[in-house]
Amino acid sequence: MDILGDPTGEAAFISRMFEKDAKNYHVWSYRQWLVRRFDLWEDELPDIEVLLKKDVRNNSAWNHRWFVVFGRGTTVGKDVVDREIEYAKRSISEAPQNQSPWNYLRGVLRKANRPPSDLGCFAEEFAPLDKPDEVRSSHALDFLADMYGENGKEKDKASAALDLLAYRYDPIRANYWNYRKSLLAEASGTA
């Protein structure tokens, strides 16, 4: 097909493969090659949305979405960034404990040079620090810990989020969360 310069039939082939395993790394790699080789960028986003609608936890589909939206090497406008933020927020609302859309959201913010504080209120909906029994997402706590940690005036809130992660919502990684908390203290000069 590369020699022929014609990808006819490959989309159907890939669809059949995804029916068997929608997270197959090799199929996703092949799909990215096809998109790049045959300039199929415009057709991809609707297909990815279908796959994510079937399984919002499909990290491979999230990675491919990133590739399609940000992988061309062209500048992405504010309208696209806003659309991607809203898409990630809707997906987070559907499955708050799913790490993939949280990571995607962080990446979009970073790519657009926007601070996490732009979405602080959104993250607080899933992890209200003043109501620890109502936390619905450890990933929201992590997001808030980063956000508050960047703001020198709110390191106490970052510390509270990290404590909730270490001792209540993700104790299996308590050493990691405590390490992150020690970095806050070092940055403050109190270590």
PDB file of C-alpha atoms in Angstrom:
ATOM      1  CA  MET A   1       0.000   0.000   0.000  1.00  0.00           C
ATOM      2  CA  ASP A   2       2.867   2.388   0.647  1.00  0.00           C
ATOM      3  CA  ILE A   3       4.216   1.699  -2.836  1.00  0.00           C
ATOM      4  CA  LEU A   4       0.747   1.998  -4.374  1.00  0.00           C
ATOM      5  CA  GLY A   5       0.153   5.248  -2.487  1.00  0.00           C
ATOM      6  CA  ASP A   6      -3.411   4.222  -1.683  1.00  0.00           C
ATOM      7  CA  PRO A   7      -4.773   3.416   1.790  1.00  0.00           C
ATOM      8  CA  THR A   8      -8.103   2.071   0.474  1.00  0.00           C
ATOM      9  CA  GLY A   9      -9.413  -0.645   2.751  1.00  0.00           C
ATOM     10  CA  GLU A  10      -7.079   0.109   5.636  1.00  0.00           C
ATOM     11  CA  ALA A  11      -9.680   1.973   7.703  1.00  0.00           C
ATOM     12  CA  ALA A  12     -11.977  -1.059   7.566  1.00  0.00           C
ATOM     13  CA  PHE A  13      -9.076  -3.347   8.454  1.00  0.00           C
ATOM     14  CA  ILE A  14      -8.168  -1.202  11.459  1.00  0.00           C
ATOM     15  CA  SER A  15     -11.821  -1.097  12.564  1.00  0.00           C
ATOM     16  CA  ARG A  16     -11.919  -4.909  12.543  1.00  0.00           C
ATOM     17  CA  MET A  17      -8.739  -5.008  14.615  1.00  0.00           C
ATOM     18  CA  PHE A  18     -10.184  -2.542  17.116  1.00  0.00           C
ATOM     19  CA  GLU A  19     -13.305  -4.675  17.466  1.00  0.00           C
ATOM     20  CA  LYS A  20     -11.013  -7.412  18.789  1.00  0.00           C
ATOM     21  CA  ASP A  21      -8.745  -5.166  20.861  1.00  0.00           C
ATOM     22  CA  ALA A  22      -9.240  -1.389  20.887  1.00  0.00           C
ATOM     23  CA  LYS A  23      -6.042  -0.928  22.895  1.00  0.00           C
ATOM     24  CA  ASN A  24      -3.646  -2.813  20.613  1.00  0.00           C
ATOM     25  CA  TYR A  25      -0.449  -0.768  20.509  1.00  0.00           C
ATOM     26  CA  HIS A  26       0.629  -2.084  17.100  1.00  0.00           C
ATOM     27  CA  VAL A  27      -2.681  -1.183  15.468  1.00  0.00           C
ATOM     28  CA  TRP A  28      -2.521   2.322  16.950  1.00  0.00           C
ATOM     29  CA  SER A  29       1.058   2.740  15.690  1.00  0.00           C
ATOM     30  CA  TYR A  30      -0.014   1.606  12.249  1.00  0.00           C
ATOM     31  CA  ARG A  31      -2.956   4.003  12.323  1.00  0.00           C
ATOM     32  CA  GLN A  32      -0.653   6.908  13.147  1.00  0.00           C
ATOM     33  CA  TRP A  33       1.619   5.946  10.276  1.00  0.00           C
ATOM     34  CA  LEU A  34      -1.371   5.856   7.908  1.00  0.00           C
ATOM     35  CA  VAL A  35      -2.589   9.263   9.058  1.00  0.00           C
ATOM     36  CA  ARG A  36       0.833  10.793   8.593  1.00  0.00           C
ATOM     37  CA  ARG A  37       1.709   9.010   5.337  1.00  0.00           C
ATOM     38  CA  PHE A  38      -1.607   9.651   3.573  1.00  0.00           C
ATOM     39  CA  ASP A  39      -2.520  12.967   5.209  1.00  0.00           C
ATOM     40  CA  LEU A  40      -5.724  11.596   6.757  1.00  0.00           C
ATOM     41  CA  TRP A  41      -5.853  14.083   9.635  1.00  0.00           C
ATOM     42  CA  GLU A  42      -9.313  15.475   8.929  1.00  0.00           C
ATOM     43  CA  ASP A  43     -11.124  12.138   9.160  1.00  0.00           C
ATOM     44  CA  GLU A  44      -9.640  11.031  12.456  1.00  0.00           C
ATOM     45  CA  LEU A  45     -11.317  13.062  15.194  1.00  0.00           C
ATOM     46  CA  PRO A  46     -14.856  11.703  14.660  1.00  0.00           C
ATOM     47  CA  ASP A  47     -13.508   8.128  14.697  1.00  0.00           C
ATOM     48  CA  ILE A  48     -11.595   8.768  17.905  1.00  0.00           C
ATOM     49  CA  GLU A  49     -14.694  10.229  19.524  1.00  0.00           C
ATOM     50  CA  VAL A  50     -16.613   7.050  18.679  1.00  0.00           C
ATOM     51  CA  LEU A  51     -13.901   4.913  20.271  1.00  0.00           C
ATOM     52  CA  LEU A  52     -13.789   7.110  23.374  1.00  0.00           C
ATOM     53  CA  LYS A  53     -17.569   7.042  23.622  1.00  0.00           C
ATOM     54  CA  LYS A  54     -17.355   3.228  23.703  1.00  0.00           C
ATOM     55  CA  ASP A  55     -14.585   3.290  26.301  1.00  0.00           C
ATOM     56  CA  VAL A  56     -13.603   6.610  27.861  1.00  0.00           C
ATOM     57  CA  ARG A  57     -10.785   4.752  29.636  1.00  0.00           C
ATOM     58  CA  ASN A  58      -9.004   3.805  26.400  1.00  0.00           C
ATOM     59  CA  ASN A  59      -5.671   5.541  26.958  1.00  0.00           C
ATOM     60  CA  SER A  60      -4.541   4.579  23.453  1.00  0.00           C
ATOM     61  CA  ALA A  61      -7.463   6.512  21.985  1.00  0.00           C
ATOM     62  CA  TRP A  62      -6.592   9.505  24.178  1.00  0.00           C
ATOM     63  CA  ASN A  63      -3.001   9.355  22.948  1.00  0.00           C
ATOM     64  CA  HIS A  64      -4.206   9.191  19.363  1.00  0.00           C
ATOM     65  CA  ARG A  65      -6.487  12.165  19.948  1.00  0.00           C
ATOM     66  CA  TRP A  66      -3.428  14.115  21.119  1.00  0.00           C
ATOM     67  CA  PHE A  67      -1.530  12.990  18.037  1.00  0.00           C
ATOM     68  CA  VAL A  68      -4.356  14.094  15.727  1.00  0.00           C
ATOM     69  CA  VAL A  69      -4.990  17.456  17.394  1.00  0.00           C
ATOM     70  CA  PHE A  70      -1.454  18.489  18.298  1.00  0.00           C
ATOM     71  CA  GLY A  71       0.834  16.198  16.298  1.00  0.00           C
ATOM     72  CA  ARG A  72       0.868  17.913  12.919  1.00  0.00           C
ATOM     73  CA  GLY A  73       3.486  20.404  13.929  1.00  0.00           C
ATOM     74  CA  THR A  74       1.185  23.324  13.195  1.00  0.00           C
ATOM     75  CA  THR A  75       0.008  26.020  15.540  1.00  0.00           C
ATOM     76  CA  VAL A  76      -3.278  25.217  17.217  1.00  0.00           C
ATOM     77  CA  GLY A  77      -5.694  28.086  17.792  1.00  0.00           C
ATOM     78  CA  LYS A  78      -7.464  29.073  20.985  1.00  0.00           C
ATOM     79  CA  ASP A  79     -10.735  27.659  19.638  1.00  0.00           C
ATOM     80  CA  VAL A  80      -9.161  24.204  19.308  1.00  0.00           C
ATOM     81  CA  VAL A  81      -7.579  24.433  22.765  1.00  0.00           C
ATOM     82  CA  ASP A  82     -10.922  25.457  24.279  1.00  0.00           C
ATOM     83  CA  ARG A  83     -12.697  22.615  22.443  1.00  0.00           C
ATOM     84  CA  GLU A  84     -10.165  20.081  23.741  1.00  0.00           C
ATOM     85  CA  ILE A  85     -10.428  21.396  27.303  1.00  0.00           C
ATOM     86  CA  GLU A  86     -14.215  21.081  27.175  1.00  0.00           C
ATOM     87  CA  TYR A  87     -13.979  17.582  25.707  1.00  0.00           C
ATOM     88  CA  ALA A  88     -11.616  16.479  28.476  1.00  0.00           C
ATOM     89  CA  LYS A  89     -13.846  18.066  31.133  1.00  0.00           C
ATOM     90  CA  ARG A  90     -16.911  16.214  29.821  1.00  0.00           C
ATOM     91  CA  SER A  91     -14.973  12.960  29.866  1.00  0.00           C
ATOM     92  CA  ILE A  92     -13.750  13.611  33.396  1.00  0.00           C
ATOM     93  CA  SER A  93     -17.311  14.304  34.508  1.00  0.00           C
ATOM     94  CA  GLU A  94     -18.314  10.938  33.066  1.00  0.00           C
ATOM     95  CA  ALA A  95     -15.502   9.038  34.825  1.00  0.00           C
ATOM     96  CA  PRO A  96     -13.716  11.242  37.401  1.00  0.00           C
ATOM     97  CA  GLN A  97     -11.356   8.487  38.512  1.00  0.00           C
ATOM     98  CA  ASN A  98     -10.083   7.904  34.968  1.00  0.00           C
ATOM     99  CA  GLN A  99      -6.520   9.162  34.683  1.00  0.00           C
ATOM    100  CA  SER A 100      -6.463   9.494  30.872  1.00  0.00           C
ATOM    101  CA  PRO A 101      -8.606  12.625  30.473  1.00  0.00           C
ATOM    102  CA  TRP A 102      -6.885  14.251  33.457  1.00  0.00           C
ATOM    103  CA  ASN A 103      -3.517  13.690  31.768  1.00  0.00           C
ATOM    104  CA  TYR A 104      -4.922  14.946  28.479  1.00  0.00           C
ATOM    105  CA  LEU A 105      -6.264  18.056  30.202  1.00  0.00           C
ATOM    106  CA  ARG A 106      -2.879  18.758  31.800  1.00  0.00           C
ATOM    107  CA  GLY A 107      -1.193  18.341  28.423  1.00  0.00           C
ATOM    108  CA  VAL A 108      -3.598  20.723  26.704  1.00  0.00           C
ATOM    109  CA  LEU A 109      -3.044  23.351  29.384  1.00  0.00           C
ATOM    110  CA  ARG A 110       0.718  22.949  29.103  1.00  0.00           C
ATOM    111  CA  LYS A 111       0.638  23.072  25.293  1.00  0.00           C
ATOM    112  CA  ALA A 112      -1.410  26.293  25.436  1.00  0.00           C
ATOM    113  CA  ASN A 113       0.815  27.803  28.154  1.00  0.00           C
ATOM    114  CA  ARG A 114      -2.185  28.096  30.432  1.00  0.00           C
ATOM    115  CA  PRO A 115      -1.831  27.647  34.184  1.00  0.00           C
ATOM    116  CA  PRO A 116      -3.631  24.817  35.996  1.00  0.00           C
ATOM    117  CA  SER A 117      -5.377  27.494  38.057  1.00  0.00           C
ATOM    118  CA  ASP A 118      -7.548  28.159  34.981  1.00  0.00           C
ATOM    119  CA  LEU A 119      -9.308  24.912  35.891  1.00  0.00           C
ATOM    120  CA  GLY A 120      -8.916  24.944  39.647  1.00  0.00           C
ATOM    121  CA  CYS A 121     -12.643  25.365  40.291  1.00  0.00           C
ATOM    122  CA  PHE A 122     -13.366  22.456  37.963  1.00  0.00           C
ATOM    123  CA  ALA A 123     -10.895  20.171  39.789  1.00  0.00           C
ATOM    124  CA  GLU A 124     -12.284  21.251  43.159  1.00  0.00           C
ATOM    125  CA  GLU A 125     -15.693  19.893  42.105  1.00  0.00           C
ATOM    126  CA  PHE A 126     -14.141  16.408  42.291  1.00  0.00           C
ATOM    127  CA  ALA A 127     -11.870  16.967  45.275  1.00  0.00           C
ATOM    128  CA  PRO A 128     -13.111  19.556  47.751  1.00  0.00           C
ATOM    129  CA  LEU A 129     -10.296  19.818  50.285  1.00  0.00           C
ATOM    130  CA  ASP A 130     -12.678  21.141  52.943  1.00  0.00           C
ATOM    131  CA  LYS A 131     -14.895  18.040  52.521  1.00  0.00           C
ATOM    132  CA  PRO A 132     -12.531  15.048  52.329  1.00  0.00           C
ATOM    133  CA  ASP A 133     -15.416  12.559  52.465  1.00  0.00           C
ATOM    134  CA  GLU A 134     -16.714  13.963  49.172  1.00  0.00           C
ATOM    135  CA  VAL A 135     -13.537  13.468  47.112  1.00  0.00           C
ATOM    136  CA  ARG A 136     -14.450  11.640  43.892  1.00  0.00           C
ATOM    137  CA  SER A 137     -11.098  11.650  42.144  1.00  0.00           C
ATOM    138  CA  SER A 138      -7.547  11.084  43.304  1.00  0.00           C
ATOM    139  CA  HIS A 139      -6.451  12.591  39.983  1.00  0.00           C
ATOM    140  CA  ALA A 140      -8.242  15.817  40.888  1.00  0.00           C
ATOM    141  CA  LEU A 141      -6.325  15.831  44.173  1.00  0.00           C
ATOM    142  CA  ASP A 142      -3.064  15.420  42.265  1.00  0.00           C
ATOM    143  CA  PHE A 143      -4.064  18.229  39.887  1.00  0.00           C
ATOM    144  CA  LEU A 144      -4.867  20.491  42.841  1.00  0.00           C
ATOM    145  CA  ALA A 145      -1.629  19.595  44.623  1.00  0.00           C
ATOM    146  CA  ASP A 146       0.310  20.712  41.549  1.00  0.00           C
ATOM    147  CA  MET A 147      -1.796  23.825  41.117  1.00  0.00           C
ATOM    148  CA  TYR A 148      -1.527  24.907  44.734  1.00  0.00           C
ATOM    149  CA  GLY A 149       2.150  23.953  44.875  1.00  0.00           C
ATOM    150  CA  GLU A 150       2.917  26.330  42.007  1.00  0.00           C
ATOM    151  CA  ASN A 151       1.338  29.159  43.970  1.00  0.00           C
ATOM    152  CA  GLY A 152       3.692  29.950  46.845  1.00  0.00           C
ATOM    153  CA  LYS A 153       0.825  31.255  48.962  1.00  0.00           C
ATOM    154  CA  GLU A 154      -1.178  28.018  48.892  1.00  0.00           C
ATOM    155  CA  LYS A 155       1.375  25.341  49.721  1.00  0.00           C
ATOM    156  CA  ASP A 156      -0.742  24.396  52.753  1.00  0.00           C
ATOM    157  CA  LYS A 157      -3.548  23.394  50.384  1.00  0.00           C
ATOM    158  CA  ALA A 158      -1.092  21.456  48.235  1.00  0.00           C
ATOM    159  CA  SER A 159       0.097  19.689  51.375  1.00  0.00           C
ATOM    160  CA  ALA A 160      -3.493  18.861  52.378  1.00  0.00           C
ATOM    161  CA  ALA A 161      -4.180  17.366  48.929  1.00  0.00           C
ATOM    162  CA  LEU A 162      -1.011  15.275  49.126  1.00  0.00           C
ATOM    163  CA  ASP A 163      -1.939  14.081  52.630  1.00  0.00           C
ATOM    164  CA  LEU A 164      -5.344  12.974  51.381  1.00  0.00           C
ATOM    165  CA  LEU A 165      -3.645  11.055  48.605  1.00  0.00           C
ATOM    166  CA  ALA A 166      -1.041   9.464  50.884  1.00  0.00           C
ATOM    167  CA  TYR A 167      -3.270   8.457  53.751  1.00  0.00           C
ATOM    168  CA  ARG A 168      -6.725   8.025  52.308  1.00  0.00           C
ATOM    169  CA  TYR A 169      -7.188   7.935  48.547  1.00  0.00           C
ATOM    170  CA  ASP A 170      -3.955   6.406  47.233  1.00  0.00           C
ATOM    171  CA  PRO A 171      -2.063   4.918  50.190  1.00  0.00           C
ATOM    172  CA  ILE A 172      -0.339   2.328  48.004  1.00  0.00           C
ATOM    173  CA  ARG A 173       1.807   5.232  46.741  1.00  0.00           C
ATOM    174  CA  ALA A 174       2.136   6.983  50.099  1.00  0.00           C
ATOM    175  CA  ASN A 175       5.920   7.182  49.764  1.00  0.00           C
ATOM    176  CA  TYR A 176       5.551   9.020  46.466  1.00  0.00           C
ATOM    177  CA  TRP A 177       2.976  11.495  47.815  1.00  0.00           C
ATOM    178  CA  ASN A 178       5.106  12.109  50.922  1.00  0.00           C
ATOM    179  CA  TYR A 179       8.117  12.707  48.683  1.00  0.00           C
ATOM    180  CA  ARG A 180       6.099  15.257  46.715  1.00  0.00           C
ATOM    181  CA  LYS A 181       5.128  16.881  50.001  1.00  0.00           C
ATOM    182  CA  SER A 182       8.805  17.071  51.022  1.00  0.00           C
ATOM    183  CA  LEU A 183       9.493  18.960  47.770  1.00  0.00           C
ATOM    184  CA  LEU A 184       6.965  21.573  48.853  1.00  0.00           C
ATOM    185  CA  ALA A 185       8.835  22.046  52.093  1.00  0.00           C
ATOM    186  CA  GLU A 186      12.165  22.323  50.248  1.00  0.00           C
ATOM    187  CA  ALA A 187      10.730  24.952  47.901  1.00  0.00           C
ATOM    188  CA  SER A 188       9.555  26.906  50.929  1.00  0.00           C
ATOM    189  CA  GLY A 189      12.962  26.632  52.555  1.00  0.00           C
ATOM    190  CA  THR A 190      11.531  24.842  55.606  1.00  0.00           C
ATOM    191  CA  ALA A 191      13.069  21.426  54.999  1.00  0.00           C
TER     192      ALA A 191
END
